[in-house]
C-alpha positions as a printed NumPy array, in Angstrom:
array([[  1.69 ,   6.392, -27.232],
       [  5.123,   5.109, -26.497],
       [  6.267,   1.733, -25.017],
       [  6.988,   2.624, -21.594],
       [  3.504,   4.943, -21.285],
       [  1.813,   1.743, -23.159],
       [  3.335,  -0.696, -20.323],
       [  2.841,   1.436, -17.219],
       [ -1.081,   1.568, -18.623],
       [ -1.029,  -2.485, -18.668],
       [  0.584,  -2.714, -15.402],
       [ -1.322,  -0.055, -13.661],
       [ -4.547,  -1.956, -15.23 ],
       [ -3.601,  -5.544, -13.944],
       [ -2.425,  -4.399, -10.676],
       [ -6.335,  -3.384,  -9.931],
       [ -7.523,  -6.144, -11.86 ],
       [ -5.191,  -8.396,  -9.549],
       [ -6.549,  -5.949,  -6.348],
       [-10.249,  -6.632,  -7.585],
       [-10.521, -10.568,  -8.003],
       [ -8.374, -10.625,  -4.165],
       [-10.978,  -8.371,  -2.607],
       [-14.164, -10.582,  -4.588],
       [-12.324, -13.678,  -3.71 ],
       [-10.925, -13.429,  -0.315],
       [-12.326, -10.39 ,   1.522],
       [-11.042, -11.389,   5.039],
       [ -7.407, -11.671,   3.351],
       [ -8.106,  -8.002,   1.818],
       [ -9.131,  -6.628,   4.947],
       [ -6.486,  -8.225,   7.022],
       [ -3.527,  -6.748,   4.568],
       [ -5.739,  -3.518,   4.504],
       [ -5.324,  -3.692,   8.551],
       [ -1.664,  -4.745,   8.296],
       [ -0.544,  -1.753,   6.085],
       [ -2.157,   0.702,   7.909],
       [ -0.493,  -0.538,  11.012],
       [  2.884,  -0.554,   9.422],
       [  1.798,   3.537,   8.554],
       [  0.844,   4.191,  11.946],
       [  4.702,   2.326,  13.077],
       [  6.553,   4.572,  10.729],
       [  4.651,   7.437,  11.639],
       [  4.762,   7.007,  15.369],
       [  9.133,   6.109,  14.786],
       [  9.253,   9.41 ,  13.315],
       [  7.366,  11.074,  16.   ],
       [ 10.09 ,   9.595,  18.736],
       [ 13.328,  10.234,  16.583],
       [ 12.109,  14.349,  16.486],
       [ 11.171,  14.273,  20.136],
       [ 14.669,  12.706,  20.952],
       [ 15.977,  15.379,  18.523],
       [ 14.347,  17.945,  20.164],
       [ 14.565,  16.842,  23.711]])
């Protein structure tokens, strides 16, 4: 395996080890950035929406 496969594994590992102990741990703070990303989504999605429409309109 090389290095860079070898640290994307170990990063990739502690980022849901880190993901994990916050959602055991603080489950109102997971849900609350669970709710805050998917708003941000639903922004970016409903910006794109209004930049075609002007396009098209």
């Amino acid at each position: 395996m090389t290095h860079m496969k070898w640290i994307k594994r170990l990063l990739t590992v502690l980022v849901i080890g880190f993901v994990l102990f916050y959602l055991v741990n603080q489950p109102e703070g997971a849900a609350a950035a669970v709710r805050g990303a998917a708003s941000a989504v639903g922004n970016a999605v409903n910006s794109i929406i209004t930049f075609f429409n002007a396009l098209a309109g």
